[in-house]
């Protein structure tokens, strides 16, 4: 009987040790699988707040015209706000195969109330050779007017 008690006692100790080890291993597994979410400071550094720019006044009008072959466009802006230094433009469109394409640039204003940017190529040019985008049906124009007043924006989609 004494031997039987010793065997049962040693089995209880062994089972207790195994349970404690399983709890410790489980704790570390759960702790290591937790996703660490970035702190607010880290998130702010990664994703800067977007700047909200007011729109330009209704007296400003914008027109976009394509040439006959739809290889180039001309941008005309009338009623440019006083004290505007320059106008940044971004044109985005879909070419054949639904490929997103775009053009960016800047127009210097030099105190004028009407400016025109001609010869804006819908495609790419290198060493005097151009490859034009085909199948362009509409162009989304985003403008940013920069001046002593700060910045103002304008957006419109044009069918060409």
Coordinates of N, CA and C in Angstrom, one line a residue:
X1 N 0.8 -1.2 0.0 CA 0.0 0.0 0.0 C 0.9 1.3 0.0
X2 N 1.9 1.2 0.7 CA 2.9 2.3 0.8 C 3.4 2.6 -0.6
X3 N 3.8 1.6 -1.3 CA 4.3 1.8 -2.6 C 3.3 2.4 -3.6
X4 N 2.1 1.9 -3.4 CA 1.0 2.5 -4.3 C 0.8 3.9 -4.0
X5 N 0.8 4.4 -2.7 CA 0.7 5.8 -2.4 C 1.8 6.6 -3.0
X6 N 3.0 6.1 -3.0 CA 4.2 6.8 -3.5 C 4.1 6.9 -5.0
X7 N 3.6 5.9 -5.7 CA 3.4 6.0 -7.1 C 2.3 7.0 -7.5
X8 N 1.2 7.0 -6.7 CA 0.1 8.0 -6.9 C 0.6 9.4 -6.6
X9 N 1.4 9.5 -5.6 CA 2.0 10.8 -5.2 C 2.9 11.4 -6.3
X10 N 3.8 10.5 -6.9 CA 4.7 10.9 -7.9 C 3.9 11.3 -9.2
X11 N 2.8 10.5 -9.5 CA 2.0 10.8 -10.7 C 1.3 12.2 -10.5
X12 N 0.9 12.5 -9.3 CA 0.3 13.8 -9.1 C 1.3 14.9 -9.3
X13 N 2.5 14.7 -8.8 CA 3.5 15.7 -9.0 C 3.8 15.9 -10.5
X14 N 4.0 14.8 -11.2 CA 4.3 14.8 -12.6 C 3.2 15.6 -13.4
X15 N 1.9 15.2 -13.1 CA 0.8 15.9 -13.8 C 0.8 17.4 -13.4
X16 N 1.0 17.8 -12.2 CA 1.1 19.2 -11.8 C 2.2 19.9 -12.6
X17 N 3.3 19.3 -12.7 CA 4.5 19.9 -13.4 C 4.1 20.1 -14.9
X18 N 3.5 19.1 -15.5 CA 3.1 19.2 -16.9 C 2.1 20.3 -17.1
X19 N 1.1 20.4 -16.2 CA 0.1 21.4 -16.3 C 0.7 22.8 -16.2
X20 N 1.6 23.0 -15.3 CA 2.2 24.3 -15.1 C 3.1 24.7 -16.3
X21 N 3.8 23.7 -16.9 CA 4.6 23.9 -18.1 C 3.7 24.3 -19.3
X22 N 2.5 23.6 -19.4 CA 1.6 23.9 -20.5 C 1.0 25.3 -20.3
X23 N 0.7 25.7 -19.1 CA 0.2 27.1 -18.9 C 1.3 28.1 -19.3
X24 N 2.5 27.9 -18.9 CA 3.6 28.9 -19.2 C 3.8 29.0 -20.7
X25 N 3.9 27.8 -21.4 CA 4.1 27.8 -22.8 C 2.9 28.5 -23.5
X26 N 1.7 28.2 -23.1 CA 0.5 28.8 -23.7 C 0.5 30.3 -23.5
X27 N 0.9 30.8 -22.3 CA 0.9 32.2 -22.0 C 1.9 32.9 -23.0
X28 N 3.1 32.3 -23.2 CA 4.0 33.0 -24.1 C 3.6 32.9 -25.6
X29 N 2.9 31.8 -26.0 CA 2.4 31.7 -27.3 C 1.3 32.8 -27.6
X30 N 0.4 32.9 -26.7 CA -0.6 33.9 -26.8 C -0.1 35.3 -26.8
X31 N 0.9 35.6 -26.0 CA 1.5 36.9 -25.9 C 2.3 37.3 -27.2
X32 N 3.0 36.3 -27.7 CA 3.8 36.5 -28.9 C 2.9 36.7 -30.2
X33 N 1.7 36.2 -30.2 CA 0.8 36.3 -31.4 C 0.0 37.6 -31.4
X34 N 0.0 38.3 -30.3 CA -0.8 39.6 -30.3 C -0.2 40.6 -31.3
X35 N -1.0 41.2 -32.1 CA -0.6 42.3 -33.0 C -0.3 43.5 -32.2
X36 N 0.8 44.2 -32.5 CA 1.1 45.4 -31.8 C 0.6 46.5 -32.7
X37 N -0.4 47.3 -32.1 CA -0.9 48.4 -32.9 C 0.0 49.6 -32.7
X38 N 0.2 50.4 -33.8 CA 1.1 51.5 -33.7 C 0.5 52.6 -32.8
X39 N 1.3 53.3 -32.1 CA 0.8 54.3 -31.2 C 0.3 55.5 -32.0
X40 N -0.4 56.4 -31.4 CA -0.9 57.5 -32.1 C 0.2 58.3 -32.8
X41 N 1.3 58.5 -32.1 CA 2.4 59.3 -32.7 C 2.9 58.6 -33.9
X42 N 3.1 57.3 -33.9 CA 3.6 56.6 -35.1 C 2.6 56.7 -36.2
X43 N 1.3 56.6 -36.0 CA 0.3 56.7 -37.0 C 0.3 58.1 -37.6
X44 N 0.5 59.1 -36.8 CA 0.5 60.5 -37.3 C 1.8 60.7 -38.2
X45 N 2.9 60.1 -37.9 CA 4.1 60.2 -38.7 C 3.9 59.5 -40.0
X46 N 3.2 58.4 -40.0 CA 3.0 57.6 -41.3 C 2.0 58.3 -42.2
X47 N 0.9 58.8 -41.6 CA -0.2 59.3 -42.4 C -0.4 60.8 -42.0
X48 N 0.3 61.7 -42.6 CA 0.1 63.1 -42.3 C -1.4 63.5 -42.6
X49 N -1.9 64.5 -41.9 CA -3.2 64.9 -42.1 C -3.3 65.6 -43.5
X50 N -4.4 65.3 -44.2 CA -4.5 65.9 -45.5 C -5.0 67.4 -45.3
X51 N -4.4 68.2 -46.2 CA -4.7 69.6 -46.1 C -6.1 69.9 -46.9
X52 N -6.9 70.6 -46.2 CA -8.2 71.0 -46.8 C -8.0 72.3 -47.5
X53 N -8.2 72.4 -48.8 CA -8.1 73.6 -49.5 C -9.4 74.1 -50.0
X54 N -9.8 75.4 -49.7 CA -11.0 75.9 -50.2 C -11.1 76.0 -51.7
X55 N -12.3 76.0 -52.3 CA -12.4 76.1 -53.7 C -12.3 77.5 -54.2
X56 N -11.9 77.7 -55.4 CA -11.7 79.0 -56.0 C -13.1 79.5 -56.3
X57 N -13.2 80.9 -56.4 CA -14.6 81.5 -56.6 C -15.2 81.1 -57.9
X58 N -16.5 81.4 -58.0 CA -17.3 81.0 -59.2 C -17.0 81.9 -60.4
X59 N -16.3 83.0 -60.2 CA -15.9 83.9 -61.3 C -14.8 83.3 -62.1
X60 N -14.1 82.2 -61.6 CA -13.1 81.6 -62.3 C -13.7 80.5 -63.2
X61 N -13.3 80.5 -64.5 CA -13.8 79.5 -65.4 C -12.6 78.7 -66.0
X62 N -12.8 77.5 -66.3 CA -11.8 76.6 -66.8 C -12.4 75.9 -68.0
X63 N -11.5 75.8 -69.1 CA -11.9 75.0 -70.2 C -10.8 74.2 -70.7
X64 N -11.1 73.0 -71.2 CA -10.1 72.1 -71.7 C -10.5 71.6 -73.1
X65 N -9.7 71.8 -74.1 CA -10.0 71.5 -75.5 C -8.9 70.5 -76.0
X66 N -9.3 69.5 -76.7 CA -8.3 68.5 -77.3 C -8.1 68.9 -78.8
X67 N -7.0 68.5 -79.3 CA -6.8 68.7 -80.8 C -7.6 67.6 -81.5
X68 N -7.6 67.7 -82.8 CA -8.4 66.8 -83.6 C -8.1 65.3 -83.4
X69 N -6.8 65.0 -83.1 CA -6.4 63.6 -83.0 C -6.4 63.2 -81.5
X70 N -6.8 64.1 -80.6 CA -6.8 63.8 -79.2 C -5.4 63.4 -78.6
X71 N -4.4 64.1 -79.2 CA -3.0 63.8 -78.7 C -2.5 64.8 -77.7
X72 N -3.1 66.0 -77.9 CA -2.7 67.1 -77.0 C -4.0 67.9 -76.6
X73 N -3.9 68.6 -75.4 CA -5.0 69.4 -74.9 C -4.4 70.8 -74.6
X74 N -5.4 71.7 -74.6 CA -5.1 73.1 -74.2 C -6.0 73.4 -73.0
X75 N -5.4 74.0 -72.0 CA -6.1 74.4 -70.8 C -6.2 75.9 -70.7
X76 N -7.4 76.4 -70.6 CA -7.7 77.9 -70.6 C -8.4 78.2 -69.3
X77 N -7.8 79.2 -68.5 CA -8.3 79.6 -67.2 C -8.6 81.1 -67.3
X78 N -9.9 81.5 -67.1 CA -10.3 82.9 -67.1 C -10.7 83.2 -65.7
X79 N -10.5 84.5 -65.3 CA -10.9 85.0 -64.0 C -10.0 84.5 -62.9
X80 N -8.7 84.5 -63.2 CA -7.7 84.0 -62.2 C -7.8 85.0 -61.0
X81 N -7.8 84.5 -59.8 CA -7.9 85.4 -58.6 C -6.7 86.4 -58.6
X82 N -6.9 87.6 -58.1 CA -5.8 88.5 -57.9 C -4.8 88.0 -57.0
X83 N -3.5 88.3 -57.2 CA -2.3 87.9 -56.5 C -2.0 86.4 -56.5
X84 N -2.5 85.8 -57.6 CA -2.1 84.4 -57.9 C -0.7 84.4 -58.5
X85 N 0.1 83.5 -57.9 CA 1.5 83.4 -58.5 C 1.6 82.3 -59.5
X86 N 1.0 81.2 -59.2 CA 1.0 80.1 -60.2 C -0.2 79.2 -60.0
X87 N -0.4 78.3 -61.0 CA -1.5 77.3 -60.9 C -0.9 76.0 -61.2
X88 N -1.0 75.0 -60.2 CA -0.6 73.7 -60.5 C -1.7 72.9 -61.1
X89 N -1.4 72.0 -62.1 CA -2.5 71.2 -62.6 C -2.1 69.8 -62.6
X90 N -3.2 69.0 -62.5 CA -3.1 67.5 -62.5 C -4.2 67.0 -63.4
X91 N -3.9 66.3 -64.5 CA -4.9 65.8 -65.3 C -4.8 64.2 -65.3
X92 N -6.0 63.6 -65.0 CA -6.0 62.1 -64.9 C -7.0 61.6 -65.8
X93 N -6.7 60.5 -66.5 CA -7.6 59.9 -67.5 C -7.3 58.4 -67.6
X94 N -8.2 57.7 -68.3 CA -8.1 56.3 -68.6 C -7.8 56.2 -70.1
X95 N -6.7 55.5 -70.5 CA -6.4 55.2 -71.9 C -6.9 53.8 -72.2
X96 N -6.7 53.4 -73.5 CA -7.1 52.1 -73.9 C -6.7 51.0 -72.9
X97 N -7.6 50.0 -72.7 CA -7.3 49.0 -71.7 C -7.5 49.4 -70.3
X98 N -8.2 50.5 -70.1 CA -8.5 51.1 -68.7 C -7.2 51.3 -68.0
X99 N -6.2 51.8 -68.6 CA -4.9 52.1 -68.0 C -5.0 53.5 -67.4
X100 N -4.8 53.7 -66.1 CA -4.8 55.1 -65.6 C -3.6 55.8 -66.0
X101 N -3.7 57.0 -66.5 CA -2.6 57.9 -67.0 C -2.8 59.3 -66.4
X102 N -1.8 60.1 -66.5 CA -1.9 61.4 -66.0 C -0.8 62.4 -66.5
X103 N -1.1 63.7 -66.3 CA -0.1 64.7 -66.7 C -0.2 65.7 -65.5
X104 N 1.0 66.2 -65.1 CA 1.1 67.2 -64.1 C 2.0 68.4 -64.6
X105 N 1.8 69.6 -64.1 CA 2.6 70.7 -64.5 C 2.2 71.9 -63.7
X106 N 2.8 73.1 -64.1 CA 2.5 74.3 -63.4 C 2.4 75.4 -64.5
X107 N 1.5 76.3 -64.3 CA 1.3 77.5 -65.2 C 1.7 78.7 -64.4
X108 N 2.6 79.5 -64.9 CA 3.0 80.8 -64.2 C 2.0 81.8 -64.6
X109 N 1.5 82.6 -63.7 CA 0.4 83.6 -63.9 C 0.9 85.0 -64.3
X110 N 2.0 85.4 -63.6 CA 2.6 86.8 -63.9 C 1.5 87.9 -63.9
X111 N 0.6 87.9 -62.9 CA -0.4 89.0 -62.8 C -1.5 89.0 -63.8
X112 N -1.6 88.0 -64.6 CA -2.6 87.9 -65.7 C -3.9 87.4 -65.0
X113 N -5.1 87.8 -65.6 CA -6.3 87.3 -65.2 C -6.8 86.1 -66.1
X114 N -6.1 85.9 -67.2 CA -6.4 84.8 -68.1 C -5.1 84.2 -68.5
X115 N -5.1 82.9 -68.4 CA -3.9 82.1 -68.8 C -4.3 80.9 -69.6
X116 N -3.4 80.5 -70.5 CA -3.6 79.4 -71.4 C -2.3 78.5 -71.4
X117 N -2.5 77.2 -71.3 CA -1.4 76.3 -71.4 C -1.7 75.4 -72.6
X118 N -0.9 75.5 -73.6 CA -1.2 74.7 -74.8 C -0.2 73.6 -75.0
X119 N -0.5 72.6 -75.8 CA 0.5 71.6 -76.1 C 0.7 70.6 -75.0
X120 N -0.3 70.4 -74.2 CA -0.1 69.4 -73.1 C -0.3 68.0 -73.7
X121 N 0.7 67.2 -73.7 CA 0.7 65.9 -74.4 C 0.0 64.8 -73.6
X122 N -0.9 64.1 -74.2 CA -1.5 62.9 -73.6 C -0.7 61.7 -74.0
X123 N 0.4 61.5 -73.3 CA 1.3 60.4 -73.7 C 2.6 60.7 -73.1
X124 N 3.7 60.1 -73.7 CA 5.0 60.3 -73.2 C 5.9 60.6 -74.4
X125 N 6.9 61.5 -74.2 CA 7.8 61.9 -75.2 C 9.3 61.7 -74.6
X126 N 10.1 61.2 -75.5 CA 11.5 61.0 -75.1 C 12.4 61.2 -76.4
X127 N 13.4 62.0 -76.3 CA 14.4 62.2 -77.4 C 13.6 62.6 -78.7
X128 N 12.6 63.4 -78.5 CA 11.9 63.9 -79.7 C 10.8 63.0 -80.3
X129 N 10.7 61.8 -79.7 CA 9.7 60.8 -80.2 C 8.6 60.7 -79.2
X130 N 7.4 60.8 -79.6 CA 6.2 60.7 -78.7 C 5.4 59.5 -78.9
X131 N 4.9 58.9 -77.8 CA 4.0 57.8 -77.9 C 2.7 58.3 -77.2
X132 N 1.6 58.5 -78.0 CA 0.4 59.1 -77.6 C -0.5 58.0 -77.0
X133 N -1.2 58.4 -75.9 CA -2.3 57.5 -75.4 C -3.5 57.5 -76.3
X134 N -4.1 56.4 -76.4 CA -5.2 56.2 -77.3 C -6.5 55.9 -76.4
X135 N -7.6 56.2 -77.0 CA -8.9 55.8 -76.3 C -9.3 56.8 -75.2
X136 N -8.7 57.9 -75.1 CA -9.0 58.9 -74.0 C -10.4 59.5 -74.3
X137 N -11.3 59.4 -73.4 CA -12.7 59.9 -73.6 C -13.0 61.1 -72.7
X138 N -12.4 61.1 -71.5 CA -12.6 62.2 -70.6 C -11.4 62.4 -69.7
X139 N -11.2 63.6 -69.2 CA -10.0 63.9 -68.4 C -10.5 64.7 -67.2
X140 N -10.1 64.2 -66.0 CA -10.4 64.9 -64.8 C -9.3 65.9 -64.5
X141 N -9.6 67.2 -64.4 CA -8.7 68.2 -64.2 C -8.8 68.7 -62.7
X142 N -7.6 68.7 -62.0 CA -7.6 69.3 -60.7 C -6.5 70.4 -60.7
X143 N -7.0 71.6 -60.2 CA -6.1 72.8 -60.2 C -5.9 73.2 -58.8
X144 N -4.7 73.8 -58.5 CA -4.4 74.4 -57.3 C -3.8 75.8 -57.5
X145 N -4.6 76.8 -57.2 CA -4.2 78.2 -57.3 C -3.4 78.6 -56.1
X146 N -2.1 79.0 -56.3 CA -1.3 79.4 -55.2 C -1.0 80.9 -55.3
X147 N -1.2 81.6 -54.2 CA -0.9 83.1 -54.2 C -0.8 83.6 -52.8
X148 N -0.8 84.9 -52.7 CA -0.7 85.6 -51.4 C -1.8 85.2 -50.5
X149 N -2.9 84.8 -51.0 CA -4.1 84.4 -50.2 C -4.0 83.0 -49.7
X150 N -3.0 82.3 -50.1 CA -2.8 80.8 -49.7 C -3.1 80.0 -50.9
X151 N -3.9 79.0 -50.8 CA -4.2 78.1 -51.9 C -5.7 77.9 -52.1
X152 N -6.1 77.7 -53.3 CA -7.5 77.5 -53.7 C -7.5 76.3 -54.7
X153 N -8.6 75.6 -54.7 CA -8.7 74.4 -55.6 C -9.8 74.5 -56.6
X154 N -9.7 73.7 -57.6 CA -10.8 73.5 -58.6 C -10.7 72.1 -59.2
X155 N -11.8 71.5 -59.4 CA -11.9 70.1 -60.0 C -13.1 70.0 -60.9
X156 N -12.8 69.4 -62.1 CA -13.9 69.2 -63.0 C -13.5 68.1 -64.0
X157 N -14.4 67.3 -64.5 CA -14.2 66.3 -65.5 C -14.7 66.8 -66.8
X158 N -13.8 66.7 -67.9 CA -14.1 67.2 -69.2 C -14.2 66.0 -70.2
X159 N -15.3 66.0 -71.0 CA -15.4 65.0 -72.1 C -14.6 65.6 -73.3
X160 N -13.8 64.8 -73.9 CA -13.0 65.3 -75.1 C -13.4 64.5 -76.3

